[in-house]
C-alpha cells in the first residue's frame, strides 16, 4: 500500500493564482463577449519581449550545441562558472559585497528555490512569515509538514505571522516570541513596500542574536529607484552570517518563461544539527543541487549572462523603466479615485486599500465584472491583506493606460 503526503491535504482550496484563473474562466464562459476587453493585472508576469542581447546570446548558444566541437552535455549542477562569476562580480563584488563565485547557485526559478531550501532545514524550526505574504513560503512549509491545520482566516497553526500594514509601512516589527527562520521579501510582493537600511539591519541583528536564519527574497531588486534602499541583504553588516538571498532574472530580464534565477548562500551561514553542532549550510545546498538537479540549460545560462553585458544592462534598465512607468500611471489613476495607494515606485506592484468594508474578493469580482480587469485580491496573500487588492504593472503601456481609464470611471 502506498501512502500519500498527508500534509498536502491541509492546503487550502487552491494556490491563489490558479483560483483567480478559475474565477476568470467562469466569468468568460458566462460572458464570452467580454474576452476581448479583458486585461490581466493579476499575476506578476512580464509582457514585453526579451532583450535583444539576451536573444542573441541564446541563438549563439544554440548554434554551439549544433556543432560537435562546441556541443555540451550535462553542465555543472550549480551553474556554469561563466554565469556564477558574472553574477557574483556584477551583483555583489562590484558593490563591495564579498560573495564568491561558488556561493552562487543557478536555478530555474526563485519560486522553486524558496520551496527547495526547506530540504536542507530541519523540521523543528519556528517559521515566521510576513502577512500579507507571497503564498509560496507558506504552502511549501505546509507541504513539508511544518504547520498544523488551516484556520478560518486562512492562516496555518504553527506558523508565526508578522503583520505588515500601514502602521508599520509594511515592514514587520521584530517578533516578541522566538523564531528560527524568517522569510523577508523586499521590494515586497505583494505590497510594493521597501525596507530601509535600519529596518533590515534590525532583522540581521535579531537573527544573529538568536542564531536564526533569514530567507531574503530579492526578486524585485531591479525596481529599486530610491538610492537609500539596500539592493541586497548582504549590504547589512553581519548578513553574510545569517541570510540566504534569492534573486531572479524573471522580473528584470523578462525570464518568467525562459526560467533562470539564483540563490546566494555564503559559506559562513550556519545552522544547528540535531546533535547541537553549528554547521555551514553551503555543503548541504551544494549536495542538494548535485543530487536533485541537473542545472539550467546552457542557452538559458548564456542568456542570463548576457543580462550583464553593456547592451543587456541598457535593455534591462529600459524594461524596468517601462514597467515602473505603467505603475505610475496606474497608481495615479487609483489615487485620483480617492483610494489609499501604496507601492509602485520601487516595485512593479501597487497595493490598494479597498473602499468601505468590502472584502478583497468582492472587489475582485466587481472589477472583473464591471471593468473586465483582473486584479489580485489582497486576502489571497494572508489575513492582513483583507480589504486590499494588488494591481500588477506588468503590461503593455497601452493596456496600463486603458486600465487607468477604466479605474477612473469606476463608481465604488
Ligand atoms: C506574483 O504575481 O506574485 C508573481 O507572479 C509571483 C511569482 O513570480 O511567482
Short mmCIF file of C-alpha atoms and ligand atoms in Angstrom, two decimals:
data_model
loop_
_atom_site.label_atom_id
_atom_site.label_comp_id
_atom_site.label_asym_id
_atom_site.label_seq_id
_atom_site.Cartn_x
_atom_site.Cartn_y
_atom_site.Cartn_z
CA UNK A 1 0.00 0.00 0.00
CA UNK A 2 1.31 3.45 -0.88
CA UNK A 3 0.78 6.39 1.45
CA UNK A 4 0.46 9.96 0.32
CA UNK A 5 1.88 13.05 1.98
CA UNK A 6 -0.99 13.99 4.28
CA UNK A 7 0.35 17.49 4.70
CA UNK A 8 -0.85 18.30 1.18
CA UNK A 9 -4.39 17.67 2.37
CA UNK A 10 -4.08 20.64 4.72
CA UNK A 11 -3.57 23.04 1.83
CA UNK A 12 -6.40 25.45 1.21
CA UNK A 13 -8.56 25.00 -1.87
CA UNK A 14 -6.19 26.37 -4.47
CA UNK A 15 -2.99 28.24 -4.89
CA UNK A 16 -4.01 31.88 -5.29
CA UNK A 17 -3.25 32.28 -8.98
CA UNK A 18 -5.00 29.09 -10.17
CA UNK A 19 -8.03 30.20 -8.12
CA UNK A 20 -8.00 33.57 -9.87
CA UNK A 21 -7.71 31.79 -13.24
CA UNK A 22 -10.67 29.59 -12.31
CA UNK A 23 -12.86 32.62 -11.50
CA UNK A 24 -11.81 34.42 -14.67
CA UNK A 25 -12.58 31.34 -16.78
CA UNK A 26 -16.03 31.00 -15.21
CA UNK A 27 -16.68 34.67 -15.94
CA UNK A 28 -15.56 34.26 -19.57
CA UNK A 29 -17.70 31.15 -20.06
CA UNK A 30 -20.73 33.17 -18.98
CA UNK A 31 -19.71 36.34 -20.84
CA UNK A 32 -17.66 35.24 -23.86
CA UNK A 33 -18.08 38.68 -25.42
CA UNK A 34 -16.07 40.21 -22.53
CA UNK A 35 -12.98 38.19 -23.51
CA UNK A 36 -11.74 40.78 -25.99
CA UNK A 37 -11.89 43.53 -23.37
CA UNK A 38 -10.24 41.54 -20.61
CA UNK A 39 -6.94 42.94 -19.29
CA UNK A 40 -4.89 40.97 -16.79
CA UNK A 41 -3.22 42.85 -13.96
CA UNK A 42 -3.27 39.84 -11.67
CA UNK A 43 -0.27 37.53 -11.69
CA UNK A 44 3.02 39.39 -11.97
CA UNK A 45 4.01 38.04 -15.36
CA UNK A 46 6.10 40.08 -17.77
CA UNK A 47 4.66 41.07 -21.15
CA UNK A 48 7.49 42.73 -23.07
CA UNK A 49 9.81 40.86 -25.47
CA UNK A 50 13.17 39.52 -24.32
CA UNK A 51 16.08 41.96 -24.68
CA UNK A 52 17.97 41.64 -27.96
CA UNK A 53 21.27 40.99 -26.18
CA UNK A 54 19.64 38.04 -24.42
CA UNK A 55 18.14 36.60 -27.59
CA UNK A 56 21.41 36.95 -29.49
CA UNK A 57 23.30 35.11 -26.72
CA UNK A 58 20.71 32.34 -26.74
CA UNK A 59 20.95 31.97 -30.53
CA UNK A 60 24.73 31.73 -30.34
CA UNK A 61 24.49 29.10 -27.60
CA UNK A 62 22.02 27.03 -29.61
CA UNK A 63 24.38 27.15 -32.59
CA UNK A 64 27.24 25.96 -30.37
CA UNK A 65 25.12 22.99 -29.36
CA UNK A 66 24.65 22.24 -33.06
CA UNK A 67 28.36 21.68 -33.70
CA UNK A 68 30.28 18.62 -32.48
CA UNK A 69 33.31 20.73 -31.41
CA UNK A 70 31.25 23.04 -29.20
CA UNK A 71 28.44 20.69 -28.17
CA UNK A 72 27.86 20.35 -24.39
CA UNK A 73 26.01 17.68 -22.45
CA UNK A 74 25.38 17.87 -18.72
CA UNK A 75 26.66 21.08 -17.21
CA UNK A 76 27.67 21.69 -13.62
CA UNK A 77 24.54 21.28 -11.46
CA UNK A 78 25.20 24.54 -9.60
CA UNK A 79 25.58 26.57 -12.78
CA UNK A 80 28.35 27.25 -15.30
CA UNK A 81 31.31 29.16 -13.92
CA UNK A 82 30.81 31.93 -16.52
CA UNK A 83 27.38 32.75 -15.08
CA UNK A 84 28.24 32.27 -11.40
CA UNK A 85 31.18 34.60 -11.95
CA UNK A 86 29.12 37.21 -13.82
CA UNK A 87 26.53 37.24 -11.03
CA UNK A 88 28.98 37.38 -8.13
CA UNK A 89 31.06 40.06 -9.86
CA UNK A 90 28.26 42.33 -11.11
CA UNK A 91 25.59 41.98 -8.45
CA UNK A 92 27.88 41.72 -5.42
CA UNK A 93 31.65 42.29 -5.64
CA UNK A 94 31.26 45.39 -7.81
CA UNK A 95 29.17 46.82 -4.96
CA UNK A 96 31.77 45.94 -2.35
CA UNK A 97 29.99 42.77 -1.19
CA UNK A 98 32.27 39.81 -0.56
CA UNK A 99 30.46 36.97 -2.35
CA UNK A 100 32.48 34.20 -4.03
CA UNK A 101 31.50 32.62 -7.34
CA UNK A 102 30.85 29.28 -5.65
CA UNK A 103 28.41 30.89 -3.22
CA UNK A 104 26.06 31.44 -6.21
CA UNK A 105 23.71 28.58 -7.15
CA UNK A 106 21.96 28.94 -10.51
CA UNK A 107 18.44 27.53 -10.74
CA UNK A 108 15.29 27.57 -12.81
CA UNK A 109 13.38 29.98 -10.60
CA UNK A 110 13.06 31.72 -7.25
CA UNK A 111 9.72 30.08 -6.56
CA UNK A 112 11.45 26.69 -6.78
CA UNK A 113 14.40 27.88 -4.69
CA UNK A 114 12.14 29.26 -1.94
CA UNK A 115 10.45 25.87 -1.72
CA UNK A 116 13.54 23.69 -2.21
CA UNK A 117 15.52 25.43 0.51
CA UNK A 118 13.36 23.62 3.07
CA UNK A 119 15.11 20.38 2.06
CA UNK A 120 18.22 21.48 3.94
CA UNK A 121 16.45 22.91 7.01
CA UNK A 122 15.25 20.90 9.98
CA UNK A 123 11.68 20.24 11.00
CA UNK A 124 11.91 21.88 14.42
CA UNK A 125 12.27 25.43 13.14
CA UNK A 126 9.78 28.03 14.27
CA UNK A 127 8.96 29.73 10.97
CA UNK A 128 8.00 33.40 10.67
CA UNK A 129 6.40 34.86 7.57
CA UNK A 130 5.18 38.32 6.76
CA UNK A 131 1.44 38.84 6.47
CA UNK A 132 0.50 39.57 3.68
CA UNK A 133 2.90 37.02 2.24
CA UNK A 134 3.93 35.51 -1.10
CA UNK A 135 1.90 32.27 -0.76
CA UNK A 136 4.80 30.01 -1.82
CA UNK A 137 6.60 30.48 1.53
CA UNK A 138 3.53 29.29 3.41
CA UNK A 139 2.39 26.47 1.14
CA UNK A 140 5.85 24.89 0.90
CA UNK A 141 6.05 24.82 4.69
CA UNK A 142 2.62 23.20 4.84
CA UNK A 143 3.77 20.56 2.32
CA UNK A 144 6.90 19.91 4.36
CA UNK A 145 4.82 19.27 7.47
CA UNK A 146 5.95 22.37 9.32
CA UNK A 147 2.44 23.55 10.19
CA UNK A 148 -0.81 22.38 11.69
CA UNK A 149 -4.20 22.75 10.06
CA UNK A 150 -5.52 25.81 8.19
CA UNK A 151 -7.64 28.06 10.37
CA UNK A 152 -10.79 30.01 9.45
CA UNK A 153 -8.90 33.15 8.43
CA UNK A 154 -6.69 31.09 6.12
CA UNK A 155 -3.63 31.11 8.37
CA UNK A 156 -1.92 27.88 9.47
CA UNK A 157 -1.38 26.72 13.02
CA UNK A 158 2.27 26.70 13.94
CA UNK A 159 3.43 29.49 11.62
CA UNK A 160 4.28 32.86 13.12
CA UNK A 161 2.64 35.63 11.10
CA UNK A 162 4.25 39.07 11.26
CA UNK A 163 1.61 41.69 10.46
CA UNK A 164 2.57 44.23 7.80
CA UNK A 165 0.22 47.16 7.44
CA UNK A 166 0.04 50.91 7.02
CA UNK A 167 1.08 51.43 10.64
CA UNK A 168 4.48 49.78 10.16
CA UNK A 169 4.82 50.79 6.48
CA UNK A 170 4.53 47.10 5.58
CA UNK A 171 7.77 46.19 7.34
CA UNK A 172 7.24 43.78 10.24
CA UNK A 173 8.26 44.54 13.80
CA UNK A 174 10.72 42.13 15.39
CA UNK A 175 8.78 39.24 16.91
CA UNK A 176 8.19 39.03 20.64
CA UNK A 177 8.44 35.23 20.53
CA UNK A 178 11.41 33.13 19.44
CA UNK A 179 11.70 32.34 15.73
CA UNK A 180 14.34 30.34 13.86
CA UNK A 181 13.64 31.02 10.20
CA UNK A 182 12.31 34.33 8.89
CA UNK A 183 11.14 34.99 5.34
CA UNK A 184 11.60 38.60 4.24
CA UNK A 185 10.80 39.91 0.76
CA UNK A 186 11.94 43.38 -0.34
CA UNK A 187 10.93 45.11 -2.55
CA UNK A 188 7.84 43.40 -1.30
CA UNK A 189 5.42 41.19 -3.11
CA UNK A 190 2.51 41.98 -2.73
CA UNK A 191 2.63 45.43 -1.07
CA UNK A 192 5.35 47.01 -3.20
CA UNK A 193 6.95 48.34 0.01
CA UNK A 194 10.68 48.61 0.59
CA UNK A 195 12.59 48.23 3.86
CA UNK A 196 15.14 50.81 4.96
CA UNK A 197 18.72 50.01 5.86
CA UNK A 198 17.91 50.46 9.56
CA UNK A 199 14.90 48.13 9.39
CA UNK A 200 16.87 45.41 7.63
CA UNK A 201 19.81 45.86 9.99
CA UNK A 202 17.46 45.30 12.94
CA UNK A 203 16.42 41.98 11.39
CA UNK A 204 20.00 40.94 10.72
CA UNK A 205 20.99 41.80 14.31
CA UNK A 206 17.97 39.88 15.59
CA UNK A 207 18.89 36.84 13.50
CA UNK A 208 22.47 36.85 14.74
CA UNK A 209 21.39 37.27 18.37
CA UNK A 210 19.05 34.29 18.10
CA UNK A 211 21.05 32.12 15.67
CA UNK A 212 18.11 32.50 13.31
CA UNK A 213 18.21 32.32 9.52
CA UNK A 214 16.80 34.98 7.18
CA UNK A 215 15.49 33.84 3.81
CA UNK A 216 15.65 37.07 1.83
CA UNK A 217 13.67 37.18 -1.40
CA UNK A 218 15.04 39.98 -3.57
CA UNK A 219 13.32 39.00 -6.83
CA UNK A 220 12.24 42.64 -7.42
CA UNK A 221 15.60 44.23 -6.61
CA UNK A 222 15.90 45.78 -10.09
CA UNK A 223 12.90 48.00 -9.36
CA UNK A 224 14.54 49.93 -6.52
CA UNK A 225 14.74 53.60 -7.50
CA UNK A 226 15.41 55.09 -4.06
CA UNK A 227 19.20 55.27 -3.67
CA UNK A 228 18.93 54.83 0.10
CA UNK A 229 17.27 51.41 -0.16
CA UNK A 230 19.61 48.36 0.02
CA UNK A 231 19.57 46.10 -3.04
CA UNK A 232 20.96 43.08 -1.22
CA UNK A 233 20.65 41.83 2.35
CA UNK A 234 24.46 41.49 2.31
CA UNK A 235 24.77 45.28 2.32
CA UNK A 236 23.92 44.99 6.01
CA UNK A 237 26.88 44.09 8.23
CA UNK A 238 26.53 40.57 9.62
CA UNK A 239 24.04 39.36 6.99
CA UNK A 240 26.58 37.05 5.33
CA UNK A 241 26.48 35.01 8.55
CA UNK A 242 22.72 34.64 8.80
CA UNK A 243 20.98 35.17 5.44
CA UNK A 244 20.32 33.36 2.18
CA UNK A 245 19.32 35.61 -0.72
CA UNK A 246 17.06 34.66 -3.62
CA UNK A 247 17.24 36.55 -6.90
CA UNK A 248 15.78 36.03 -10.31
CA UNK A 249 16.11 37.07 -13.96
CA UNK A 250 12.32 36.87 -14.30
CA UNK A 251 11.37 40.40 -13.47
CA UNK A 252 14.43 42.27 -14.74
CA UNK A 253 15.36 40.36 -17.94
CA UNK A 254 11.80 39.15 -18.57
CA UNK A 255 12.70 35.48 -17.97
CA UNK A 256 9.39 34.27 -16.49
CA UNK A 257 9.06 31.90 -19.45
CA UNK A 258 12.78 31.35 -20.06
CA UNK A 259 13.45 30.38 -16.39
CA UNK A 260 16.63 31.37 -14.61
CA UNK A 261 17.31 32.51 -11.06
CA UNK A 262 19.88 32.03 -8.33
CA UNK A 263 20.41 31.72 -4.63
CA UNK A 264 23.32 33.19 -2.73
CA UNK A 265 24.46 31.03 0.15
CA UNK A 266 27.58 32.40 1.83
CA UNK A 267 29.78 29.72 3.38
CA UNK A 268 29.58 31.50 6.74
CA UNK A 269 25.83 30.88 7.12
CA UNK A 270 25.33 28.15 9.72
CA UNK A 271 22.56 26.26 11.47
CA UNK A 272 22.39 23.70 14.28
CA UNK A 273 22.31 19.96 13.73
CA UNK A 274 20.18 17.73 15.98
CA UNK A 275 23.35 16.89 17.85
CA UNK A 276 23.98 20.56 18.55
CA UNK A 277 26.83 21.24 16.11
CA UNK A 278 26.76 24.64 14.42
CA UNK A 279 27.45 23.75 10.78
CA UNK A 280 27.57 25.60 7.45
CA UNK A 281 24.54 25.18 5.19
CA UNK A 282 26.56 25.63 1.99
CA UNK A 283 27.66 21.96 1.65
CA UNK A 284 24.09 20.79 2.17
CA UNK A 285 22.71 23.09 -0.52
CA UNK A 286 25.56 22.09 -2.80
CA UNK A 287 24.76 18.43 -2.17
CA UNK A 288 21.09 19.02 -2.82
CA UNK A 289 21.89 20.56 -6.20
CA UNK A 290 24.16 17.66 -7.17
CA UNK A 291 21.62 15.05 -6.16
CA UNK A 292 18.29 16.52 -7.25
CA UNK A 293 19.08 18.91 -10.10
CA UNK A 294 20.93 18.80 -13.40
CA UNK A 295 21.31 22.51 -13.85
CA UNK A 296 19.71 25.13 -16.07
CA UNK A 297 20.12 24.62 -19.81
CA UNK A 298 23.23 26.05 -21.45
CA UNK A 299 21.44 28.51 -23.79
CA UNK A 300 19.45 29.90 -20.86
CA UNK A 301 22.59 30.41 -18.78
CA UNK A 302 24.26 32.19 -21.70
CA UNK A 303 21.11 34.32 -22.00
CA UNK A 304 21.31 35.20 -18.30
CA UNK A 305 24.99 36.06 -18.66
CA UNK A 306 24.05 38.50 -21.45
CA UNK A 307 21.89 40.43 -18.99
CA UNK A 308 25.18 41.70 -17.53
CA UNK A 309 26.62 42.84 -20.87
CA UNK A 310 26.65 46.56 -21.60
CA UNK A 311 23.81 46.22 -24.08
CA UNK A 312 21.93 43.83 -21.78
CA UNK A 313 22.12 46.27 -18.88
CA UNK A 314 20.74 49.08 -21.06
CA UNK A 315 17.90 46.92 -22.31
CA UNK A 316 17.02 45.63 -18.86
CA UNK A 317 17.00 49.18 -17.48
CA UNK A 318 14.58 50.15 -20.27
CA UNK A 319 12.30 47.23 -19.42
CA UNK A 320 12.25 48.16 -15.74
CA UNK A 321 11.58 51.82 -16.63
CA UNK A 322 8.70 50.68 -18.81
CA UNK A 323 7.01 48.69 -16.03
CA UNK A 324 7.63 51.41 -13.45
CA UNK A 325 6.08 53.89 -15.92
CA UNK A 326 2.99 51.70 -16.01
CA UNK A 327 2.97 51.58 -12.22
CA UNK A 328 3.00 55.38 -12.05
CA UNK A 329 0.07 55.65 -14.48
CA UNK A 330 -1.97 53.05 -12.60
CA UNK A 331 -1.15 54.43 -9.15
CA UNK A 332 -2.13 57.98 -10.21
CA UNK A 333 -5.46 56.84 -11.60
CA UNK A 334 -6.26 54.86 -8.46
CA UNK A 335 -5.20 57.70 -6.19
CA UNK A 336 -7.45 60.11 -8.07
CA UNK A 337 -10.43 57.94 -7.23
CA UNK A 338 -9.67 58.67 -3.57
CA UNK A 339 -8.25 55.26 -2.66
CA UNK A 340 -5.24 54.62 -0.43
CA UNK A 341 -2.44 53.60 -2.80
CA UNK A 342 0.92 52.09 -1.76
CA UNK A 343 3.98 50.74 -3.57
CA UNK A 344 4.61 51.13 -7.28
CA UNK A 345 7.69 53.37 -7.01
CA UNK A 346 10.31 50.77 -6.04
CA UNK A 347 8.32 47.74 -7.15
CA UNK A 348 6.07 46.64 -10.01
CA UNK A 349 3.10 46.15 -7.66
CA UNK A 350 0.53 48.62 -6.41
CA UNK A 351 -1.26 47.80 -3.17
CA UNK A 352 -4.64 49.46 -2.82
CA UNK A 353 -7.00 49.81 0.13
CA UNK A 354 -10.46 48.78 -1.00
CA UNK A 355 -13.17 51.33 -0.31
CA UNK A 356 -15.61 50.86 2.58
CA UNK A 357 -15.75 47.49 4.26
CA UNK A 358 -15.72 45.44 1.08
CA UNK A 359 -13.74 42.22 1.10
CA UNK A 360 -10.89 41.74 -1.32
CA UNK A 361 -12.77 39.04 -3.26
CA UNK A 362 -15.84 41.37 -3.53
CA UNK A 363 -13.59 43.95 -5.12
CA UNK A 364 -12.02 41.31 -7.35
CA UNK A 365 -15.47 40.30 -8.64
CA UNK A 366 -16.63 43.91 -9.05
CA UNK A 367 -13.52 44.94 -11.01
CA UNK A 368 -13.73 41.80 -13.15
CA UNK A 369 -17.43 42.21 -13.93
CA UNK A 370 -17.58 45.97 -14.35
CA UNK A 371 -14.16 46.76 -15.81
CA UNK A 372 -13.05 43.40 -17.23
CA UNK A 373 -9.77 43.87 -15.40
CA UNK A 374 -8.14 41.07 -13.41
CA UNK A 375 -6.53 42.13 -10.13
CA UNK A 376 -5.30 40.06 -7.20
CA UNK A 377 -7.38 40.07 -4.01
CA UNK A 378 -5.26 41.06 -1.01
CA UNK A 379 -6.75 38.40 1.24
CA UNK A 380 -5.17 35.77 -1.03
CA UNK A 381 -1.85 36.84 0.48
CA UNK A 382 -2.97 36.50 4.09
CA UNK A 383 -5.39 37.79 6.70
CA UNK A 384 -3.70 41.22 6.85
CA UNK A 385 -4.34 41.59 3.12
CA UNK A 386 -8.11 41.53 3.61
CA UNK A 387 -9.63 44.76 2.36
CA UNK A 388 -6.77 45.37 -0.08
CA UNK A 389 -6.12 44.46 -3.68
CA UNK A 390 -2.93 44.27 -5.75
CA UNK A 391 -2.53 45.67 -9.25
CA UNK A 392 0.41 44.39 -11.28
CA UNK A 393 2.18 46.87 -13.55
CA UNK A 394 3.47 44.13 -15.85
CA UNK A 395 1.68 45.06 -19.05
CA UNK A 396 1.96 46.96 -22.29
CA UNK A 397 1.74 50.76 -21.99
CA UNK A 398 -1.48 50.70 -23.98
CA UNK A 399 -3.09 48.27 -21.55
CA UNK A 400 -1.85 50.16 -18.49
CA UNK A 401 -3.38 53.38 -19.86
CA UNK A 402 -6.62 51.62 -20.66
CA UNK A 403 -6.82 50.09 -17.18
CA UNK A 404 -6.12 53.51 -15.66
CA UNK A 405 -9.03 54.98 -17.70
CA UNK A 406 -11.33 52.18 -16.61
CA UNK A 407 -10.43 52.59 -12.94
CA UNK A 408 -11.14 56.35 -13.21
CA UNK A 409 -14.66 55.58 -14.39
CA UNK A 410 -15.46 53.05 -11.65
CA UNK A 411 -18.08 54.04 -9.11
CA UNK A 412 -17.11 52.36 -5.88
C1 LIG B 1 3.06 37.16 -8.44
O1 LIG B 1 2.17 37.54 -9.19
O2 LIG B 1 3.01 37.29 -7.22
C2 LIG B 1 4.25 36.57 -9.09
O3 LIG B 1 3.97 36.14 -10.36
C3 LIG B 1 4.80 35.52 -8.28
C4 LIG B 1 5.89 34.79 -8.92
O4 LIG B 1 6.75 35.40 -9.54
O5 LIG B 1 5.90 33.58 -8.77
#
